[in-house]
Amino acid sequence: MDATDRRRFLRRIAGAAGALLLGGCDRLSQQPQARAVLASAERLTAAAQRLLTPRAALAREFTEADISPVFKPNGSTDPAEPAYRALAADGFRDYRLAFGGLVRRPYSLSLDELRALPSRTQITRHDCVEGWSAIGKWKGVPLGGLLDRAELLPAARYVVFRCADRLDADGPAYYESIDFDDAYHAQTILAYELNDAPLPVANGAPVRVRIERQLGYKMAKYVMAIDVVASFADIEGGNGGYWEDQGYEWYAGI
């Protein structure tokens, strides 16, 4: 099975899982048995992706000629939190990205310090669960090296991104998570530039994560802190992400 055939197969599996997820809108999906079916579909999608796609396989990269004229922002586009607005008003000069959780050496970086680190530039396609796609040129720091700098403890299993935005005024701040397969993937970066310019606020300034082998809702914007954890059980709804707590799949591989 070549790469094209593998991708088609994975899309069919993802489509089947998505159909089950859409079924979650009716009352039946609220029953424990239906939720178990949804969870099984997610596990099948993740298992098939990992079985058919090598761990280090790269998402397709494009040329500058392929870059979309406009990279559509979605979700939050201008966080209302006072602390974030104060940072943005001052050009993020006081921004600090904190690394903590199950690490031996917690630390934080300013935006200038982040920009001074070895970087990666990639032109990739963003696939949104809403059905649209866009191609953009991203520059940022590979996440894996930043995690190594913090020295992970043996119990560490997941990376959690804590963000400045809230999709509901009275709701929790946005958060997302990935496992170490994706955290250490070569194309997983903390991006601070889009199309050769500082990342716009609408697209997640000052820093957003790019996880190129997953759907767009995994790519958290306005990242303020990164925690390494053993479990999601005590984080918000316990499912590993804002949208996952609403019923989306935790693993959104494409």
PDB file of C-alpha atoms in Angstrom:
ATOM      1  CA  MET A   1       0.000   0.000   0.000  1.00  0.00           C
ATOM      2  CA  ASP A   2       1.610   3.284  -1.092  1.00  0.00           C
ATOM      3  CA  ALA A   3       1.300   6.660   0.664  1.00  0.00           C
ATOM      4  CA  THR A   4      -1.676   7.768  -1.447  1.00  0.00           C
ATOM      5  CA  ASP A   5      -3.587   4.569  -0.750  1.00  0.00           C
ATOM      6  CA  ARG A   6      -2.821   4.848   2.966  1.00  0.00           C
ATOM      7  CA  ARG A   7      -4.150   8.393   3.041  1.00  0.00           C
ATOM      8  CA  ARG A   8      -7.368   7.368   1.255  1.00  0.00           C
ATOM      9  CA  PHE A   9      -7.850   4.510   3.692  1.00  0.00           C
ATOM     10  CA  LEU A  10      -7.335   6.799   6.676  1.00  0.00           C
ATOM     11  CA  ARG A  11      -9.796   9.313   5.246  1.00  0.00           C
ATOM     12  CA  ARG A  12     -12.435   6.559   4.960  1.00  0.00           C
ATOM     13  CA  ILE A  13     -11.871   5.597   8.588  1.00  0.00           C
ATOM     14  CA  ALA A  14     -11.971   9.227   9.693  1.00  0.00           C
ATOM     15  CA  GLY A  15     -15.177   9.703   7.730  1.00  0.00           C
ATOM     16  CA  ALA A  16     -16.791   6.767   9.460  1.00  0.00           C
ATOM     17  CA  ALA A  17     -15.744   8.099  12.843  1.00  0.00           C
ATOM     18  CA  GLY A  18     -16.999  11.561  11.879  1.00  0.00           C
ATOM     19  CA  ALA A  19     -20.386  10.158  10.928  1.00  0.00           C
ATOM     20  CA  LEU A  20     -20.639   8.618  14.363  1.00  0.00           C
ATOM     21  CA  LEU A  21     -19.612  11.912  15.924  1.00  0.00           C
ATOM     22  CA  LEU A  22     -22.297  13.810  14.025  1.00  0.00           C
ATOM     23  CA  GLY A  23     -24.773  11.288  15.322  1.00  0.00           C
ATOM     24  CA  GLY A  24     -23.836  12.562  18.769  1.00  0.00           C
ATOM     25  CA  CYS A  25     -26.246  15.468  18.252  1.00  0.00           C
ATOM     26  CA  ASP A  26     -29.282  13.370  19.084  1.00  0.00           C
ATOM     27  CA  ARG A  27     -30.365  11.956  22.412  1.00  0.00           C
ATOM     28  CA  LEU A  28     -29.157   8.470  21.641  1.00  0.00           C
ATOM     29  CA  SER A  29     -25.564   9.650  21.535  1.00  0.00           C
ATOM     30  CA  GLN A  30     -25.843  10.845  25.130  1.00  0.00           C
ATOM     31  CA  GLN A  31     -26.350   7.290  26.328  1.00  0.00           C
ATOM     32  CA  PRO A  32     -23.300   5.468  27.751  1.00  0.00           C
ATOM     33  CA  GLN A  33     -23.518   2.759  25.067  1.00  0.00           C
ATOM     34  CA  ALA A  34     -23.382   5.312  22.244  1.00  0.00           C
ATOM     35  CA  ARG A  35     -20.507   7.157  23.842  1.00  0.00           C
ATOM     36  CA  ALA A  36     -18.641   3.860  24.061  1.00  0.00           C
ATOM     37  CA  VAL A  37     -19.141   3.394  20.306  1.00  0.00           C
ATOM     38  CA  LEU A  38     -17.753   6.883  19.652  1.00  0.00           C
ATOM     39  CA  ALA A  39     -14.733   6.140  21.812  1.00  0.00           C
ATOM     40  CA  SER A  40     -14.168   2.873  19.966  1.00  0.00           C
ATOM     41  CA  ALA A  41     -14.277   4.679  16.613  1.00  0.00           C
ATOM     42  CA  GLU A  42     -11.672   7.140  17.850  1.00  0.00           C
ATOM     43  CA  ARG A  43      -9.397   4.347  18.993  1.00  0.00           C
ATOM     44  CA  LEU A  44      -9.795   2.658  15.603  1.00  0.00           C
ATOM     45  CA  THR A  45      -8.867   5.872  13.774  1.00  0.00           C
ATOM     46  CA  ALA A  46      -5.806   6.423  15.932  1.00  0.00           C
ATOM     47  CA  ALA A  47      -4.694   2.794  15.702  1.00  0.00           C
ATOM     48  CA  ALA A  48      -5.071   2.741  11.904  1.00  0.00           C
ATOM     49  CA  GLN A  49      -3.163   6.005  11.529  1.00  0.00           C
ATOM     50  CA  ARG A  50      -0.289   4.770  13.658  1.00  0.00           C
ATOM     51  CA  LEU A  51      -0.272   1.349  11.961  1.00  0.00           C
ATOM     52  CA  LEU A  52      -0.228   2.631   8.382  1.00  0.00           C
ATOM     53  CA  THR A  53       1.783   5.825   8.773  1.00  0.00           C
ATOM     54  CA  PRO A  54       5.352   5.674  10.098  1.00  0.00           C
ATOM     55  CA  ARG A  55       5.880   7.619  13.302  1.00  0.00           C
ATOM     56  CA  ALA A  56       8.210  10.098  11.619  1.00  0.00           C
ATOM     57  CA  ALA A  57       6.228  10.460   8.367  1.00  0.00           C
ATOM     58  CA  LEU A  58       5.892  14.101   7.331  1.00  0.00           C
ATOM     59  CA  ALA A  59       2.758  15.907   6.282  1.00  0.00           C
ATOM     60  CA  ARG A  60       2.994  17.208   2.726  1.00  0.00           C
ATOM     61  CA  GLU A  61       4.851  20.484   2.332  1.00  0.00           C
ATOM     62  CA  PHE A  62       4.112  22.961  -0.477  1.00  0.00           C
ATOM     63  CA  THR A  63       5.844  25.743  -2.385  1.00  0.00           C
ATOM     64  CA  GLU A  64       5.492  29.486  -1.939  1.00  0.00           C
ATOM     65  CA  ALA A  65       3.371  29.549  -5.097  1.00  0.00           C
ATOM     66  CA  ASP A  66       0.782  27.399  -3.274  1.00  0.00           C
ATOM     67  CA  ILE A  67       0.292  29.765  -0.314  1.00  0.00           C
ATOM     68  CA  SER A  68      -3.342  30.830   0.095  1.00  0.00           C
ATOM     69  CA  PRO A  69      -4.045  34.562  -0.518  1.00  0.00           C
ATOM     70  CA  VAL A  70      -5.748  34.701   2.891  1.00  0.00           C
ATOM     71  CA  PHE A  71      -5.203  32.314   5.782  1.00  0.00           C
ATOM     72  CA  LYS A  72      -8.670  32.253   7.287  1.00  0.00           C
ATOM     73  CA  PRO A  73      -8.785  32.721  11.064  1.00  0.00           C
ATOM     74  CA  ASN A  74     -11.369  30.762  13.013  1.00  0.00           C
ATOM     75  CA  GLY A  75     -12.459  30.225  16.590  1.00  0.00           C
ATOM     76  CA  SER A  76     -11.245  33.092  18.752  1.00  0.00           C
ATOM     77  CA  THR A  77      -9.815  35.976  16.732  1.00  0.00           C
ATOM     78  CA  ASP A  78      -9.300  38.659  19.421  1.00  0.00           C
ATOM     79  CA  PRO A  79      -9.223  37.350  23.013  1.00  0.00           C
ATOM     80  CA  ALA A  80     -11.038  39.585  25.469  1.00  0.00           C
ATOM     81  CA  GLU A  81      -9.037  38.605  28.555  1.00  0.00           C
ATOM     82  CA  PRO A  82      -7.556  41.804  30.092  1.00  0.00           C
ATOM     83  CA  ALA A  83      -4.136  40.221  30.650  1.00  0.00           C
ATOM     84  CA  TYR A  84      -3.914  39.195  27.000  1.00  0.00           C
ATOM     85  CA  ARG A  85      -5.089  42.591  25.753  1.00  0.00           C
ATOM     86  CA  ALA A  86      -2.410  44.291  27.839  1.00  0.00           C
ATOM     87  CA  LEU A  87       0.269  42.045  26.317  1.00  0.00           C
ATOM     88  CA  ALA A  88      -0.993  42.666  22.783  1.00  0.00           C
ATOM     89  CA  ALA A  89      -1.176  46.429  23.300  1.00  0.00           C
ATOM     90  CA  ASP A  90       2.527  46.436  24.200  1.00  0.00           C
ATOM     91  CA  GLY A  91       3.590  44.264  21.277  1.00  0.00           C
ATOM     92  CA  PHE A  92       3.943  41.201  23.546  1.00  0.00           C
ATOM     93  CA  ARG A  93       7.185  42.559  25.039  1.00  0.00           C
ATOM     94  CA  ASP A  94       6.218  41.182  28.472  1.00  0.00           C
ATOM     95  CA  TYR A  95       5.012  37.818  27.149  1.00  0.00           C
ATOM     96  CA  ARG A  96       6.530  34.742  28.814  1.00  0.00           C
ATOM     97  CA  LEU A  97       5.851  31.195  27.639  1.00  0.00           C
ATOM     98  CA  ALA A  98       5.975  28.936  30.697  1.00  0.00           C
ATOM     99  CA  PHE A  99       6.982  25.252  30.697  1.00  0.00           C
ATOM    100  CA  GLY A 100       6.003  23.205  33.736  1.00  0.00           C
ATOM    101  CA  GLY A 101       4.236  20.156  35.089  1.00  0.00           C
ATOM    102  CA  LEU A 102       6.108  16.852  35.235  1.00  0.00           C
ATOM    103  CA  VAL A 103       9.513  18.296  34.451  1.00  0.00           C
ATOM    104  CA  ARG A 104      12.743  18.645  36.425  1.00  0.00           C
ATOM    105  CA  ARG A 105      13.525  22.128  35.176  1.00  0.00           C
ATOM    106  CA  PRO A 106      10.499  24.429  34.811  1.00  0.00           C
ATOM    107  CA  TYR A 107      11.346  27.567  32.871  1.00  0.00           C
ATOM    108  CA  SER A 108       9.880  30.356  30.764  1.00  0.00           C
ATOM    109  CA  LEU A 109      10.877  32.203  27.605  1.00  0.00           C
ATOM    110  CA  SER A 110      10.138  35.671  26.309  1.00  0.00           C
ATOM    111  CA  LEU A 111       9.080  36.063  22.686  1.00  0.00           C
ATOM    112  CA  ASP A 112      12.538  37.413  21.817  1.00  0.00           C
ATOM    113  CA  GLU A 113      14.178  34.420  23.514  1.00  0.00           C
ATOM    114  CA  LEU A 114      11.921  32.053  21.596  1.00  0.00           C
ATOM    115  CA  ARG A 115      12.781  33.772  18.306  1.00  0.00           C
ATOM    116  CA  ALA A 116      16.496  33.444  19.052  1.00  0.00           C
ATOM    117  CA  LEU A 117      16.321  29.632  19.226  1.00  0.00           C
ATOM    118  CA  PRO A 118      16.917  27.315  16.240  1.00  0.00           C
ATOM    119  CA  SER A 119      13.784  27.411  14.078  1.00  0.00           C
ATOM    120  CA  ARG A 120      11.985  25.490  11.382  1.00  0.00           C
ATOM    121  CA  THR A 121      10.032  26.929   8.429  1.00  0.00           C
ATOM    122  CA  GLN A 122       7.357  24.852   6.691  1.00  0.00           C
ATOM    123  CA  ILE A 123       4.598  25.465   4.146  1.00  0.00           C
ATOM    124  CA  THR A 124       1.696  23.217   5.005  1.00  0.00           C
ATOM    125  CA  ARG A 125      -2.046  22.843   4.615  1.00  0.00           C
ATOM    126  CA  HIS A 126      -4.387  23.511   7.509  1.00  0.00           C
ATOM    127  CA  ASP A 127      -7.490  21.276   7.358  1.00  0.00           C
ATOM    128  CA  CYS A 128     -10.406  22.521   9.462  1.00  0.00           C
ATOM    129  CA  VAL A 129     -13.107  20.242  10.803  1.00  0.00           C
ATOM    130  CA  GLU A 130     -15.574  22.790   9.357  1.00  0.00           C
ATOM    131  CA  GLY A 131     -14.565  21.661   5.860  1.00  0.00           C
ATOM    132  CA  TRP A 132     -12.181  24.361   4.611  1.00  0.00           C
ATOM    133  CA  SER A 133      -8.424  24.298   4.052  1.00  0.00           C
ATOM    134  CA  ALA A 134      -5.673  26.892   3.657  1.00  0.00           C
ATOM    135  CA  ILE A 135      -1.960  26.740   2.950  1.00  0.00           C
ATOM    136  CA  GLY A 136       0.404  28.887   4.977  1.00  0.00           C
ATOM    137  CA  LYS A 137       4.104  29.364   5.613  1.00  0.00           C
ATOM    138  CA  TRP A 138       4.951  28.917   9.285  1.00  0.00           C
ATOM    139  CA  LYS A 139       8.125  29.635  11.204  1.00  0.00           C
ATOM    140  CA  GLY A 140       8.718  28.550  14.764  1.00  0.00           C
ATOM    141  CA  VAL A 141      10.651  26.456  17.243  1.00  0.00           C
ATOM    142  CA  PRO A 142      10.371  22.641  17.247  1.00  0.00           C
ATOM    143  CA  LEU A 143       8.518  21.610  20.390  1.00  0.00           C
ATOM    144  CA  GLY A 144      10.629  18.539  21.080  1.00  0.00           C
ATOM    145  CA  GLY A 145      13.784  20.490  21.855  1.00  0.00           C
ATOM    146  CA  LEU A 146      11.904  22.752  24.260  1.00  0.00           C
ATOM    147  CA  LEU A 147      10.570  19.711  26.116  1.00  0.00           C
ATOM    148  CA  ASP A 148      14.043  18.202  26.346  1.00  0.00           C
ATOM    149  CA  ARG A 149      15.284  21.433  27.874  1.00  0.00           C
ATOM    150  CA  ALA A 150      12.712  21.019  30.655  1.00  0.00           C
ATOM    151  CA  GLU A 151      13.814  17.406  31.333  1.00  0.00           C
ATOM    152  CA  LEU A 152      10.676  15.258  31.451  1.00  0.00           C
ATOM    153  CA  LEU A 153       9.957  13.103  34.483  1.00  0.00           C
ATOM    154  CA  PRO A 154       9.245   9.362  34.020  1.00  0.00           C
ATOM    155  CA  ALA A 155       5.489   9.731  34.672  1.00  0.00           C
ATOM    156  CA  ALA A 156       5.055  12.258  31.840  1.00  0.00           C
ATOM    157  CA  ARG A 157       2.716  11.137  29.045  1.00  0.00           C
ATOM    158  CA  TYR A 158       1.029  14.164  27.465  1.00  0.00           C
ATOM    159  CA  VAL A 159       1.704  17.799  26.585  1.00  0.00           C
ATOM    160  CA  VAL A 160      -1.058  20.290  27.423  1.00  0.00           C
ATOM    161  CA  PHE A 161      -1.278  23.728  25.788  1.00  0.00           C
ATOM    162  CA  ARG A 162      -2.950  26.380  27.941  1.00  0.00           C
ATOM    163  CA  CYS A 163      -4.259  29.374  26.052  1.00  0.00           C
ATOM    164  CA  ALA A 164      -5.392  32.965  26.596  1.00  0.00           C
ATOM    165  CA  ASP A 165      -8.733  32.767  24.768  1.00  0.00           C
ATOM    166  CA  ARG A 166     -12.197  31.688  25.880  1.00  0.00           C
ATOM    167  CA  LEU A 167     -14.825  30.653  23.352  1.00  0.00           C
ATOM    168  CA  ASP A 168     -17.523  31.237  25.973  1.00  0.00           C
ATOM    169  CA  ALA A 169     -17.256  34.270  28.212  1.00  0.00           C
ATOM    170  CA  ASP A 170     -18.079  32.218  31.306  1.00  0.00           C
ATOM    171  CA  GLY A 171     -16.344  29.069  30.141  1.00  0.00           C
ATOM    172  CA  PRO A 172     -12.839  27.708  30.637  1.00  0.00           C
ATOM    173  CA  ALA A 173      -9.809  28.984  28.789  1.00  0.00           C
ATOM    174  CA  TYR A 174      -9.049  27.033  25.628  1.00  0.00           C
ATOM    175  CA  TYR A 175      -6.695  24.115  26.042  1.00  0.00           C
ATOM    176  CA  GLU A 176      -5.459  21.218  23.924  1.00  0.00           C
ATOM    177  CA  SER A 177      -3.120  18.269  24.273  1.00  0.00           C
ATOM    178  CA  ILE A 178      -1.042  15.777  22.332  1.00  0.00           C
ATOM    179  CA  ASP A 179       1.057  12.723  23.112  1.00  0.00           C
ATOM    180  CA  PHE A 180       4.814  12.483  22.698  1.00  0.00           C
ATOM    181  CA  ASP A 181       4.613  10.946  19.213  1.00  0.00           C
ATOM    182  CA  ASP A 182       3.200  14.242  17.971  1.00  0.00           C
ATOM    183  CA  ALA A 183       5.091  16.463  20.421  1.00  0.00           C
ATOM    184  CA  TYR A 184       8.427  15.206  19.090  1.00  0.00           C
ATOM    185  CA  HIS A 185       7.374  15.087  15.437  1.00  0.00           C
ATOM    186  CA  ALA A 186       9.669  17.178  13.213  1.00  0.00           C
ATOM    187  CA  GLN A 187       6.795  19.375  11.997  1.00  0.00           C
ATOM    188  CA  THR A 188       5.328  20.138  15.423  1.00  0.00           C
ATOM    189  CA  ILE A 189       6.446  23.689  16.122  1.00  0.00           C
ATOM    190  CA  LEU A 190       5.534  26.676  18.252  1.00  0.00           C
ATOM    191  CA  ALA A 191       4.936  29.151  15.440  1.00  0.00           C
ATOM    192  CA  TYR A 192       5.515  32.882  15.818  1.00  0.00           C
ATOM    193  CA  GLU A 193       5.430  33.848  12.113  1.00  0.00           C
ATOM    194  CA  LEU A 194       2.876  33.341   9.343  1.00  0.00           C
ATOM    195  CA  ASN A 195       3.850  34.067   5.739  1.00  0.00           C
ATOM    196  CA  ASP A 196       7.095  35.853   6.705  1.00  0.00           C
ATOM    197  CA  ALA A 197       5.399  38.251   9.123  1.00  0.00           C
ATOM    198  CA  PRO A 198       4.761  38.215  12.868  1.00  0.00           C
ATOM    199  CA  LEU A 199       1.796  36.000  13.651  1.00  0.00           C
ATOM    200  CA  PRO A 200      -1.384  38.146  13.528  1.00  0.00           C
ATOM    201  CA  VAL A 201      -3.642  38.291  16.562  1.00  0.00           C
ATOM    202  CA  ALA A 202      -6.484  36.729  14.567  1.00  0.00           C
ATOM    203  CA  ASN A 203      -4.287  33.715  13.834  1.00  0.00           C
ATOM    204  CA  GLY A 204      -3.051  33.205  17.381  1.00  0.00           C
ATOM    205  CA  ALA A 205      -0.351  35.754  18.281  1.00  0.00           C
ATOM    206  CA  PRO A 206       2.124  35.691  19.772  1.00  0.00           C
ATOM    207  CA  VAL A 207       2.511  31.883  19.595  1.00  0.00           C
ATOM    208  CA  ARG A 208       0.409  29.002  18.328  1.00  0.00           C
ATOM    209  CA  VAL A 209       1.208  25.341  17.947  1.00  0.00           C
ATOM    210  CA  ARG A 210       1.344  23.632  14.556  1.00  0.00           C
ATOM    211  CA  ILE A 211       0.665  19.881  14.589  1.00  0.00           C
ATOM    212  CA  GLU A 212       0.627  19.213  10.880  1.00  0.00           C
ATOM    213  CA  ARG A 213      -0.695  15.646  10.941  1.00  0.00           C
ATOM    214  CA  GLN A 214      -3.883  16.558  12.809  1.00  0.00           C
ATOM    215  CA  LEU A 215      -6.991  18.674  12.185  1.00  0.00           C
ATOM    216  CA  GLY A 216      -7.015  22.382  12.918  1.00  0.00           C
ATOM    217  CA  TYR A 217      -8.788  22.351  16.280  1.00  0.00           C
ATOM    218  CA  LYS A 218      -5.733  20.607  17.763  1.00  0.00           C
ATOM    219  CA  MET A 219      -3.511  23.569  16.817  1.00  0.00           C
ATOM    220  CA  ALA A 220      -4.078  25.769  19.836  1.00  0.00           C
ATOM    221  CA  LYS A 221      -3.692  29.539  19.457  1.00  0.00           C
ATOM    222  CA  TYR A 222      -2.609  32.172  22.010  1.00  0.00           C
ATOM    223  CA  VAL A 223      -0.446  29.644  23.874  1.00  0.00           C
ATOM    224  CA  MET A 224       0.563  30.990  27.286  1.00  0.00           C
ATOM    225  CA  ALA A 225       1.846  27.894  29.057  1.00  0.00           C
ATOM    226  CA  ILE A 226       2.777  24.291  28.311  1.00  0.00           C
ATOM    227  CA  ASP A 227       2.323  21.635  30.978  1.00  0.00           C
ATOM    228  CA  VAL A 228       3.534  18.052  30.870  1.00  0.00           C
ATOM    229  CA  VAL A 229       1.075  15.697  32.584  1.00  0.00           C
ATOM    230  CA  ALA A 230       0.424  12.033  33.259  1.00  0.00           C
ATOM    231  CA  SER A 231      -3.357  12.202  32.762  1.00  0.00           C
ATOM    232  CA  PHE A 232      -6.205  14.510  31.708  1.00  0.00           C
ATOM    233  CA  ALA A 233      -8.509  13.335  34.485  1.00  0.00           C
ATOM    234  CA  ASP A 234      -8.252  16.494  36.591  1.00  0.00           C
ATOM    235  CA  ILE A 235      -8.125  18.990  33.705  1.00  0.00           C
ATOM    236  CA  GLU A 236     -11.484  20.602  32.919  1.00  0.00           C
ATOM    237  CA  GLY A 237     -13.785  17.907  31.452  1.00  0.00           C
ATOM    238  CA  GLY A 238     -11.072  15.263  31.535  1.00  0.00           C
ATOM    239  CA  ASN A 239     -10.955  14.583  27.788  1.00  0.00           C
ATOM    240  CA  GLY A 240      -7.779  16.407  26.838  1.00  0.00           C
ATOM    241  CA  GLY A 241      -9.117  19.513  25.094  1.00  0.00           C
ATOM    242  CA  TYR A 242     -11.820  22.168  24.934  1.00  0.00           C
ATOM    243  CA  TRP A 243     -13.575  20.620  21.947  1.00  0.00           C
ATOM    244  CA  GLU A 244     -12.959  17.107  23.184  1.00  0.00           C
ATOM    245  CA  ASP A 245     -14.929  18.042  26.298  1.00  0.00           C
ATOM    246  CA  GLN A 246     -17.793  18.894  23.904  1.00  0.00           C
ATOM    247  CA  GLY A 247     -17.603  15.475  22.199  1.00  0.00           C
ATOM    248  CA  TYR A 248     -14.898  15.854  19.534  1.00  0.00           C
ATOM    249  CA  GLU A 249     -12.270  13.161  19.115  1.00  0.00           C
ATOM    250  CA  TRP A 250      -9.020  13.608  21.032  1.00  0.00           C
ATOM    251  CA  TYR A 251      -6.996  12.078  18.188  1.00  0.00           C
ATOM    252  CA  ALA A 252      -7.714  14.027  15.000  1.00  0.00           C
ATOM    253  CA  GLY A 253      -5.129  12.573  12.620  1.00  0.00           C
ATOM    254  CA  ILE A 254      -5.411  13.112   8.873  1.00  0.00           C
TER     255      ILE A 254
END
